Short mmCIF file of C-alpha atoms and ligand atoms in Angstrom, two decimals:
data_model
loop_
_atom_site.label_atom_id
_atom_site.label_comp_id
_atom_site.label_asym_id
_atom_site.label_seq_id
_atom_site.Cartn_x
_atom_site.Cartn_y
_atom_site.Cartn_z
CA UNK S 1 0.00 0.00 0.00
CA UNK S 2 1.19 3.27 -0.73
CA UNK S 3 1.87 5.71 2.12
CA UNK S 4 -1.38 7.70 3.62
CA UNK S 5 0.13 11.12 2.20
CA UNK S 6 0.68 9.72 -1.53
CA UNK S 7 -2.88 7.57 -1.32
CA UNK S 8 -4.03 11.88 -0.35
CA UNK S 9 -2.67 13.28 -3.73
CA UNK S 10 -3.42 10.50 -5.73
CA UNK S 11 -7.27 10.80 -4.24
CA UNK S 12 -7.27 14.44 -5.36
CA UNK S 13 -5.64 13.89 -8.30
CA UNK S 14 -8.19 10.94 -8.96
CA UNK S 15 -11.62 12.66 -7.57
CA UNK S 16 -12.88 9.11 -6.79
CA UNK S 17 -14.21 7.27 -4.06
CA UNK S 18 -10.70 5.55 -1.95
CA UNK S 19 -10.91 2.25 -0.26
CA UNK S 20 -8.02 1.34 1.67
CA UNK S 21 -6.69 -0.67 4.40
CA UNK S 22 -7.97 0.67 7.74
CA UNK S 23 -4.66 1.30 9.85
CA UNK S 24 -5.98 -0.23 13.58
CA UNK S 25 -8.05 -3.17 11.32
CA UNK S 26 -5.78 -5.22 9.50
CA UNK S 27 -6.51 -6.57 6.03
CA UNK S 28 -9.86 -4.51 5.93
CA UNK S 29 -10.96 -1.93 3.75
CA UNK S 30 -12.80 0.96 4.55
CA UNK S 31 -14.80 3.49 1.74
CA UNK S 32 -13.59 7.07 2.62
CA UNK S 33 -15.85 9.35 0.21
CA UNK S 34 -14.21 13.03 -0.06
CA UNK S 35 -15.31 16.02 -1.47
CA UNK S 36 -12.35 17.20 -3.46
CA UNK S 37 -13.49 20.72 -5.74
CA UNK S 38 -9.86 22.72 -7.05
CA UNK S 39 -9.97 24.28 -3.66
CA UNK S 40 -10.66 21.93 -0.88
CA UNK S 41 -10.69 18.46 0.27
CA UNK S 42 -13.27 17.72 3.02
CA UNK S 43 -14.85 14.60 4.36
CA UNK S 44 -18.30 15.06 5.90
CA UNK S 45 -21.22 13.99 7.08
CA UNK S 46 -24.92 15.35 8.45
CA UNK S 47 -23.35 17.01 11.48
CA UNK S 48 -19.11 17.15 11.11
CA UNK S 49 -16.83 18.43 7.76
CA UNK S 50 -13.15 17.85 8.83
CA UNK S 51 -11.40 19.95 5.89
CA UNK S 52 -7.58 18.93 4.55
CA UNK S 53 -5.94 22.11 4.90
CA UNK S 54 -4.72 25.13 6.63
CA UNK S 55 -7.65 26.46 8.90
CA UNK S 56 -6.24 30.21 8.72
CA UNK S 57 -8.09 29.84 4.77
CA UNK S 58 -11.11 28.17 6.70
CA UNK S 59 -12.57 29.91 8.87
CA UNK S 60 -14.78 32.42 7.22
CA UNK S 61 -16.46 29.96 5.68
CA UNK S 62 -17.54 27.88 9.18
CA UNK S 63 -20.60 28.65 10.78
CA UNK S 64 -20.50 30.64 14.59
CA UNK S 65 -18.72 28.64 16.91
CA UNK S 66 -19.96 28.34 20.47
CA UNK S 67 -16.86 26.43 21.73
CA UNK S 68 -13.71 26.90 20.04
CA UNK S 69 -10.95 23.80 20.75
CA UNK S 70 -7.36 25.01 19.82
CA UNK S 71 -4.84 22.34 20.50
CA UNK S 72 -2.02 23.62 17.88
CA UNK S 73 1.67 24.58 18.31
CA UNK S 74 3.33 23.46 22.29
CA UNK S 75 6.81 24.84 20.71
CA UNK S 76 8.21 21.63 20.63
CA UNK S 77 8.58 20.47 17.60
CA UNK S 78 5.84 17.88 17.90
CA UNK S 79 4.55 18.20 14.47
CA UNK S 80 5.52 19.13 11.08
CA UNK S 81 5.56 23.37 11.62
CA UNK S 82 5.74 23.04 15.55
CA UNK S 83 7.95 26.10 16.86
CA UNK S 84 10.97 24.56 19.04
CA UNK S 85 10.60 26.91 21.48
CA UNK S 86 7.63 28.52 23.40
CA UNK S 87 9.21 31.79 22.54
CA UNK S 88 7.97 31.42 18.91
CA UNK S 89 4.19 30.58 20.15
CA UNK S 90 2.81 34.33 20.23
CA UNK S 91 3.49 34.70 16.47
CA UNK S 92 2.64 31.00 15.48
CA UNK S 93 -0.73 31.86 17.18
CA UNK S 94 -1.36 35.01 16.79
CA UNK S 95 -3.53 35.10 13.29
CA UNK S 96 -5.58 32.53 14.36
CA UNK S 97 -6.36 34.33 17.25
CA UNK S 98 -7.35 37.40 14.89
CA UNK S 99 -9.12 35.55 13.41
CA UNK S 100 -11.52 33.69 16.30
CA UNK S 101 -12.15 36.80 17.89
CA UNK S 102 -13.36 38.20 14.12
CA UNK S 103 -16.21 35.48 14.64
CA UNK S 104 -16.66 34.59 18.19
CA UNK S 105 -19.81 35.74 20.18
CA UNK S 106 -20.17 36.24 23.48
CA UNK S 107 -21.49 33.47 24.03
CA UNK S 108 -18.46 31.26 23.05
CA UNK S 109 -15.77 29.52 25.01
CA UNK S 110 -12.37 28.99 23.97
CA UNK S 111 -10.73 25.81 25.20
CA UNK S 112 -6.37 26.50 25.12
CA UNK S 113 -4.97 23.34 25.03
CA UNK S 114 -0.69 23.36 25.92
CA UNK S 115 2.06 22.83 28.15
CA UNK S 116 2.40 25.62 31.00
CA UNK S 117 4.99 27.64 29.15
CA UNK S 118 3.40 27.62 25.76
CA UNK S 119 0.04 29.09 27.16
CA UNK S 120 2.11 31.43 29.46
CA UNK S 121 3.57 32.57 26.21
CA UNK S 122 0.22 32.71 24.37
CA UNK S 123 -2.03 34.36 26.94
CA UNK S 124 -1.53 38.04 26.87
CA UNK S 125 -2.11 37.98 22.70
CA UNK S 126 -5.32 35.74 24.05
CA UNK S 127 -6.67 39.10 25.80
CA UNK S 128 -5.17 41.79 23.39
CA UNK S 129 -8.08 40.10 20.78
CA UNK S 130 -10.59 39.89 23.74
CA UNK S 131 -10.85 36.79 25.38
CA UNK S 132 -11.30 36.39 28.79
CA UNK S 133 -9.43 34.52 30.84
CA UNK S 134 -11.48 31.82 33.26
CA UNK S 135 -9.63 29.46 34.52
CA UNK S 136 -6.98 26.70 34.12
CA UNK S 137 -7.32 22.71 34.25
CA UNK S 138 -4.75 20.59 34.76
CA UNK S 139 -4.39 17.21 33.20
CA UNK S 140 -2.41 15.28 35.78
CA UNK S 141 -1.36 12.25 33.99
CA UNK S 142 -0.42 10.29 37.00
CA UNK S 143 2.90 8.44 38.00
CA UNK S 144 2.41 5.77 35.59
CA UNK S 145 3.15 8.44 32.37
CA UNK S 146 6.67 8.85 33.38
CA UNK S 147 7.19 5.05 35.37
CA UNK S 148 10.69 3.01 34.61
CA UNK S 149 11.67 6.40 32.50
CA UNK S 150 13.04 8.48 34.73
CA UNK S 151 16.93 9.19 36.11
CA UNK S 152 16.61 11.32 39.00
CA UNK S 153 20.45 11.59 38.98
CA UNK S 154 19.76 13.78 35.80
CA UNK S 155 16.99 15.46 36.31
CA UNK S 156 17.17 19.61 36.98
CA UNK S 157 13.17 19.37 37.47
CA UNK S 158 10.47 17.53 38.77
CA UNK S 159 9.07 15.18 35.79
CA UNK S 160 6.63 16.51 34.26
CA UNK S 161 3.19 14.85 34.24
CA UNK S 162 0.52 17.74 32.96
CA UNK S 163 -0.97 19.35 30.28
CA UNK S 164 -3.29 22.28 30.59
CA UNK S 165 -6.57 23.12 29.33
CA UNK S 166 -7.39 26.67 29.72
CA UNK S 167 -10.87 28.18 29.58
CA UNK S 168 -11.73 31.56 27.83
CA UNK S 169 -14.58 33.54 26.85
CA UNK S 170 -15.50 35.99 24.15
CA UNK S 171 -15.63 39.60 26.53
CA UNK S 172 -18.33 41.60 25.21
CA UNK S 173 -18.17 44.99 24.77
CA UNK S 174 -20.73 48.02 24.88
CA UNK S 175 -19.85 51.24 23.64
CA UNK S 176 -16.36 50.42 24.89
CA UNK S 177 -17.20 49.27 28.05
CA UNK S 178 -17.33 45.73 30.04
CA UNK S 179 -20.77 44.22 30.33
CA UNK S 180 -19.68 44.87 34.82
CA UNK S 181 -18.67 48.73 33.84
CA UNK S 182 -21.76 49.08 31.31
CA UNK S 183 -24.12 47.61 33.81
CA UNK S 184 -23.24 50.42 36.32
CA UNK S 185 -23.15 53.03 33.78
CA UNK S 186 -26.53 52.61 32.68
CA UNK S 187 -27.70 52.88 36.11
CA UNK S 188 -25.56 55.52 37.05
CA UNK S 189 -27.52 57.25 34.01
CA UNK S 190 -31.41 56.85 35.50
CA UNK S 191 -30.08 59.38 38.24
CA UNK S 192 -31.64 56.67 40.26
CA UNK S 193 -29.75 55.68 43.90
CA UNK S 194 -27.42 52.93 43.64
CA UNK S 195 -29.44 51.16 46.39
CA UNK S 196 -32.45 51.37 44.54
CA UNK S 197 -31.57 48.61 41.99
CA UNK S 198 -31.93 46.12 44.99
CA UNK S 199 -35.60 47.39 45.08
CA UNK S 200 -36.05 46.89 40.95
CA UNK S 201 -35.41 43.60 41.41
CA UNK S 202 -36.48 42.55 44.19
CA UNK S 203 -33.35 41.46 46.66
CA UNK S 204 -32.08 42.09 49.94
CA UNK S 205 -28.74 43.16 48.68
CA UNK S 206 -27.65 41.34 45.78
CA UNK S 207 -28.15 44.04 42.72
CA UNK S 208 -25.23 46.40 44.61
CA UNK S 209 -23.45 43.55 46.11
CA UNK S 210 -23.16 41.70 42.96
CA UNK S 211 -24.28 42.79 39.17
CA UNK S 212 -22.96 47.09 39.95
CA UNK S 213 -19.98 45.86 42.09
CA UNK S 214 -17.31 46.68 39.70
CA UNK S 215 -14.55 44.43 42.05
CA UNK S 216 -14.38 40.56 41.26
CA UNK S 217 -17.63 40.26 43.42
CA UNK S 218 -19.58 41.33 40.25
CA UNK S 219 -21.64 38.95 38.64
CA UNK S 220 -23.63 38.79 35.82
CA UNK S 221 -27.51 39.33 36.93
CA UNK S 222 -29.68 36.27 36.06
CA UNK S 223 -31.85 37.08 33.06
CA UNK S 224 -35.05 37.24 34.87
CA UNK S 225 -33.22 39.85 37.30
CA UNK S 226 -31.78 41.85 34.31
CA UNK S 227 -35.34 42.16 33.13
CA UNK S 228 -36.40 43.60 36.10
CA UNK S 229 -33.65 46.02 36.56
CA UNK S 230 -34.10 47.14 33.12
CA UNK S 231 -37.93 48.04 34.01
CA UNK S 232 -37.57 49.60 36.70
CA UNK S 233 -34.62 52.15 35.34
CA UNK S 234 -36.83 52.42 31.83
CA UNK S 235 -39.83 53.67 34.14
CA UNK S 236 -38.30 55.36 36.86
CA UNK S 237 -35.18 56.75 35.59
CA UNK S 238 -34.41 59.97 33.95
CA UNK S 239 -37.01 60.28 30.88
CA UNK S 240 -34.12 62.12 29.28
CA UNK S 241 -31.82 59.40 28.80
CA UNK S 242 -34.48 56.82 27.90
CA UNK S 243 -33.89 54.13 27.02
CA UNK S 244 -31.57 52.54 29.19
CA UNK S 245 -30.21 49.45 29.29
CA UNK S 246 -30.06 49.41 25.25
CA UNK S 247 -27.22 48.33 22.87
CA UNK S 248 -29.01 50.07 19.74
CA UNK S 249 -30.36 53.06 22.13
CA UNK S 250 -33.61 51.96 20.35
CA UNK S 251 -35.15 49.37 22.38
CA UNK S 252 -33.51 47.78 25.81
CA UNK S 253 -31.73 44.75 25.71
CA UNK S 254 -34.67 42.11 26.73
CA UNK S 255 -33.92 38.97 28.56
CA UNK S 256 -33.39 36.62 25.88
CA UNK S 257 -30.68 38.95 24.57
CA UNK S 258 -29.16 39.41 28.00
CA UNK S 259 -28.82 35.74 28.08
CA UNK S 260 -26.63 35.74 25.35
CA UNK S 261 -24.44 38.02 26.46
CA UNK S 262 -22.38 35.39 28.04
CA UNK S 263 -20.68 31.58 27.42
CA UNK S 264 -22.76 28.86 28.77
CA UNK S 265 -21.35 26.52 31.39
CA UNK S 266 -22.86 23.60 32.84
CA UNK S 267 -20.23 22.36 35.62
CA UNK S 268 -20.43 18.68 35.81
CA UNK S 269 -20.92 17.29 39.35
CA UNK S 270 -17.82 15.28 41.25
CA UNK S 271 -14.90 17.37 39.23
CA UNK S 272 -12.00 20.06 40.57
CA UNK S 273 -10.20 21.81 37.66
CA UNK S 274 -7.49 18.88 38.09
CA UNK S 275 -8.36 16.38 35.91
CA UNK S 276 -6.25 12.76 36.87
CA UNK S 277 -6.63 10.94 34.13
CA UNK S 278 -4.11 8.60 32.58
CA UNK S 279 -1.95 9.18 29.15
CA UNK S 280 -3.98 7.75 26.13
CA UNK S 281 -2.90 4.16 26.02
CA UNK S 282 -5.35 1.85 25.41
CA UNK S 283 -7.26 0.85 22.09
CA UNK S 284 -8.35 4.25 21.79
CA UNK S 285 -5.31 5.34 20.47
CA UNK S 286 -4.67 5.51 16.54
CA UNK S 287 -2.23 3.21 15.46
CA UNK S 288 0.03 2.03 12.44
CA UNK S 289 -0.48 -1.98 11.65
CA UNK S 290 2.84 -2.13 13.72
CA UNK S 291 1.43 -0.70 16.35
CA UNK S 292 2.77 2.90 16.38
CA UNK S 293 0.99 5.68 18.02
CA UNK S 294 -0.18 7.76 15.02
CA UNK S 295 -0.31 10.95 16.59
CA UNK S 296 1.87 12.39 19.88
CA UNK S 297 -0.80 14.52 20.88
CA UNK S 298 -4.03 12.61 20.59
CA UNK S 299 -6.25 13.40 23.37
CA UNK S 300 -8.38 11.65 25.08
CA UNK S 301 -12.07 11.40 24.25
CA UNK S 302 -13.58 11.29 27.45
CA UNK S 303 -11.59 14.94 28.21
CA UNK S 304 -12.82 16.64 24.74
CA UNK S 305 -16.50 15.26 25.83
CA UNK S 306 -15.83 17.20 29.06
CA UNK S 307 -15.21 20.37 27.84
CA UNK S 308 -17.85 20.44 25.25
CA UNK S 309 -20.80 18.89 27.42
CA UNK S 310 -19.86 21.79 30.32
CA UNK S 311 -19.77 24.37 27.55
CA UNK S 312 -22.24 23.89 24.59
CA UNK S 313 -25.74 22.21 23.93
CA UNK S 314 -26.75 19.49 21.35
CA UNK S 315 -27.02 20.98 17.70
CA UNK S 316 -24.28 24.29 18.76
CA UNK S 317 -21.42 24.28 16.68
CA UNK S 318 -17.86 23.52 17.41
CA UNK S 319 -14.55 24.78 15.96
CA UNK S 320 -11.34 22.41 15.97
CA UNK S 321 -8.35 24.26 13.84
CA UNK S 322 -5.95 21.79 14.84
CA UNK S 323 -7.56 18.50 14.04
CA UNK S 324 -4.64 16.54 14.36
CA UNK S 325 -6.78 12.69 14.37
CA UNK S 326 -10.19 15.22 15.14
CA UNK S 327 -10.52 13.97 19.06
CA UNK S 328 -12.20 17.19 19.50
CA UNK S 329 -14.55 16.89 16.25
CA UNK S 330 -14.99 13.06 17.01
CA UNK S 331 -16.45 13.59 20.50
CA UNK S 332 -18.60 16.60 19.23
CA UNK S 333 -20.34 14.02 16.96
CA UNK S 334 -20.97 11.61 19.38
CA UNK S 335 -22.60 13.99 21.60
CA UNK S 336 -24.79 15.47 18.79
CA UNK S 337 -23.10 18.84 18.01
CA UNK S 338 -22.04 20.50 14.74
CA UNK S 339 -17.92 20.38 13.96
CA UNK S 340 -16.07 22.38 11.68
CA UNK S 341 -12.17 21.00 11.88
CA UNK S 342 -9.08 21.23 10.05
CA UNK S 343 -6.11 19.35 9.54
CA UNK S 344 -2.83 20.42 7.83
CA UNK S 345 -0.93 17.06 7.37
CA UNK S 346 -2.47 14.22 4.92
CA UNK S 347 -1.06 11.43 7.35
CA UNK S 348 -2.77 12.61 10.00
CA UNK S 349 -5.68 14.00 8.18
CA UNK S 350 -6.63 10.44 6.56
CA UNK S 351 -6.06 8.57 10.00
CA UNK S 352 -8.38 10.79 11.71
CA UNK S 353 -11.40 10.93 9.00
CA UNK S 354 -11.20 7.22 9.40
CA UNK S 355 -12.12 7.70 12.94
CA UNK S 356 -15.55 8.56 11.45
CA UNK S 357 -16.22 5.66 9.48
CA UNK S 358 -17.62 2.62 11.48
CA UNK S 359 -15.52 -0.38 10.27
CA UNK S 360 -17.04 -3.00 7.71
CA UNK S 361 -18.47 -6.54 9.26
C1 SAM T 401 -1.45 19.13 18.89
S1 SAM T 401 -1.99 18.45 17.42
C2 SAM T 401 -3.71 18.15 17.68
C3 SAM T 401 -4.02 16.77 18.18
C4 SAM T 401 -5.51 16.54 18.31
N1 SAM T 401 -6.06 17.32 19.40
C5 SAM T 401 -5.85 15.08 18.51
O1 SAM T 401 -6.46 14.72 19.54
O2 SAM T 401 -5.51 14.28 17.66
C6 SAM T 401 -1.98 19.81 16.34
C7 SAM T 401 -2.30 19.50 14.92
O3 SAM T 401 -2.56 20.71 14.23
C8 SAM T 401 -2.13 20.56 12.88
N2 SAM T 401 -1.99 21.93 12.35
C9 SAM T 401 -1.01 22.82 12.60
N3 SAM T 401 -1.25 23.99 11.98
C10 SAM T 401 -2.44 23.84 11.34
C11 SAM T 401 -3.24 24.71 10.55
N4 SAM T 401 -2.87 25.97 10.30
N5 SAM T 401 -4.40 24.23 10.04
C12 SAM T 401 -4.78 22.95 10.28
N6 SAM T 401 -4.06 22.10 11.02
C13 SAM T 401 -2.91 22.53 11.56
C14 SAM T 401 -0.85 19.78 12.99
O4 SAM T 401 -0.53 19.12 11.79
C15 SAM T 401 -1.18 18.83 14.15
O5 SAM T 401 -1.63 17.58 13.68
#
């Protein structure tokens, strides 16, 4: 059999349907039916289109993400076009960045795959486009990633065992200002005492406690609260500024809108933002027939399923520029989403469509 990049261009050159031997299934064949036009090569199906090429040429053409899954460059030279150093990262990553932010919403999370140092490196070009940082999860790998492959006598560190995950959102802006400053700047604008908003909707002490405070005790007032506050300033406050609480200064933001001023997150019961789970060993991990890992970074199923369950519903759509074998893409199918991926490298690229394609009786 020829290799999995020649079998690619021969494919495109050939525009036909390719059969060939499943890498993890030896001796059977599996039908891989791509859509080749002059322009692009994609593999799809009702819900997922995993494109073979550069995702930088891609994304304007993918519908809004709600969760975007970026597992690219750790400055290592772990794939073809991997910096080898973290110092490298900003500029590998910065026009993809550019380009997210161009079509995020505030309603979508970015999940930053990489090792500490590479998303140390990446994070302030992460806010200069606007995303938010949330928090940090740690994959803790365990003991058993590094056992029997370890001399102490030569370490200068403590083996290293993690990978992070790091959770982001899409800040919205109003006029220039935070959705916490823009809260208490329409309010300030009714005239109306501060103390006042507890009245409009209908708490002890939670509207100047929480959704004015402009410390990191704000937070962002339920919808059905936000409706309330919004009535109250739009009938008691200042007829001269009317309205208030209004991105178009036409009509005030209702509730449904509110709503979607921010990511959704659903935190699963039982877990801490330290995630032990072991290395990807078992069958789940894509193979040669020799029994080669295909990919070094494949990750885990169970972890992408995480991330999109506690961060999208069924039908939203989900971005993976860095497809690599599509672990992201694959577990947003499973769970009934829409993917848009991409991968750069035929090898890996025809590996991971196969993923998709249930194996013959
Ligand atoms: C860290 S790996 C992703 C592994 C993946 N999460 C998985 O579970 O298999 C990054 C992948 O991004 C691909 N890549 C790098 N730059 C790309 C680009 N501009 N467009 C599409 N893919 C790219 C690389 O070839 C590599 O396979």
């Amino acid at each position: 059999m020829p290799s999995k990049r020649q079998s690619l261009s021969s494919l495109i050159q050939s525009k036909t349907l390719l059969s060939y031997a499943a890498p993890s299934t030896v001796g059977r064949k599996k039908a891989v039916e791509l859509t080749i036009s002059p322009t692009q090569t994609i593999w799809q199906n009702e819900a997922v289109m995993l494109h073979y090429g550069d995702s930088l040429d891609l994304y304007h053409q993918w519908d809004v993400p709600t969760v975007i899954i970026s597992d690219g460059a750790y400055g290592v030279l772990g794939f073809n076009g991997d910096p080898a150093n973290h110092g490298d990262l900003p500029q590998w990553y910065e026009p993809h960045i550019k380009a997210w932010s161009e079509r995020a919403l505030p309603l979508t999370t970015l999940w930053f795959w990489n090792s500490e140092i590479g998303w140390a490196a990446v994070h302030p070009i992460l806010e200069r486009y606007g995303w938010r940082y949330v928090g940090t999860n740690i994959w803790d790998k365990g003991k058993s990633h590094i056992a029997g492959n370890v001399n102490t006598k030569q370490l200068r560190q403590f083996p290293v065992v993690t990978e992070l995950c790091v959770q982001y959102v899409f800040e919205p802006k109003i006029r220039g200002l935070s959705l916490k400053q823009w809260l208490l700047h329409e309010w300030q604008r009714t005239g109306l005492r501060l103390r006042e908003a507890n009245q409009a909707c209908g708490v002890a002490d939670a509207a100047t406690r929480k959704y004015l405070n402009q410390g990191h005790l704000w937070y962002f007032p339920p919808p059905e609260r936000f409706e309330l506050l919004v009535e109250y300033a739009n009938t008691h406050g200042d007829v001269g500024g009317r309205p208030y609480f209004s991105v178009d200064t036409i009509n005030p933001l209702t509730s449904a809108e509110w709503a979607k001023m921010r990511a959704k997150f659903y935190c699963p019961y039982g877990f801490t933002n330290v995630w032990q789970r072991d290395g990807l060993r078992n069958a789940e991990r894509v193979k040669t027939q020799q029994g080669k890992g295909i990919h070094l970074n494949q990750k885990p199923l169970d972890l992408m399923e995480r991330i999109i369950c506690a961060s999208s519903d069924v039908n939203d759509v989900i971005w993976e520029p860095f497809g690599g074998l599509f672990s992201g893409a694959l577990a947003a199918n499973q769970l009934k989403r829409r993917a848009y991926a991409a991968e750069i490298d035929a090898t890996y690229y025809l590996y991971g469509i196969e993923r998709f394609i249930p194996t013959p009786k």
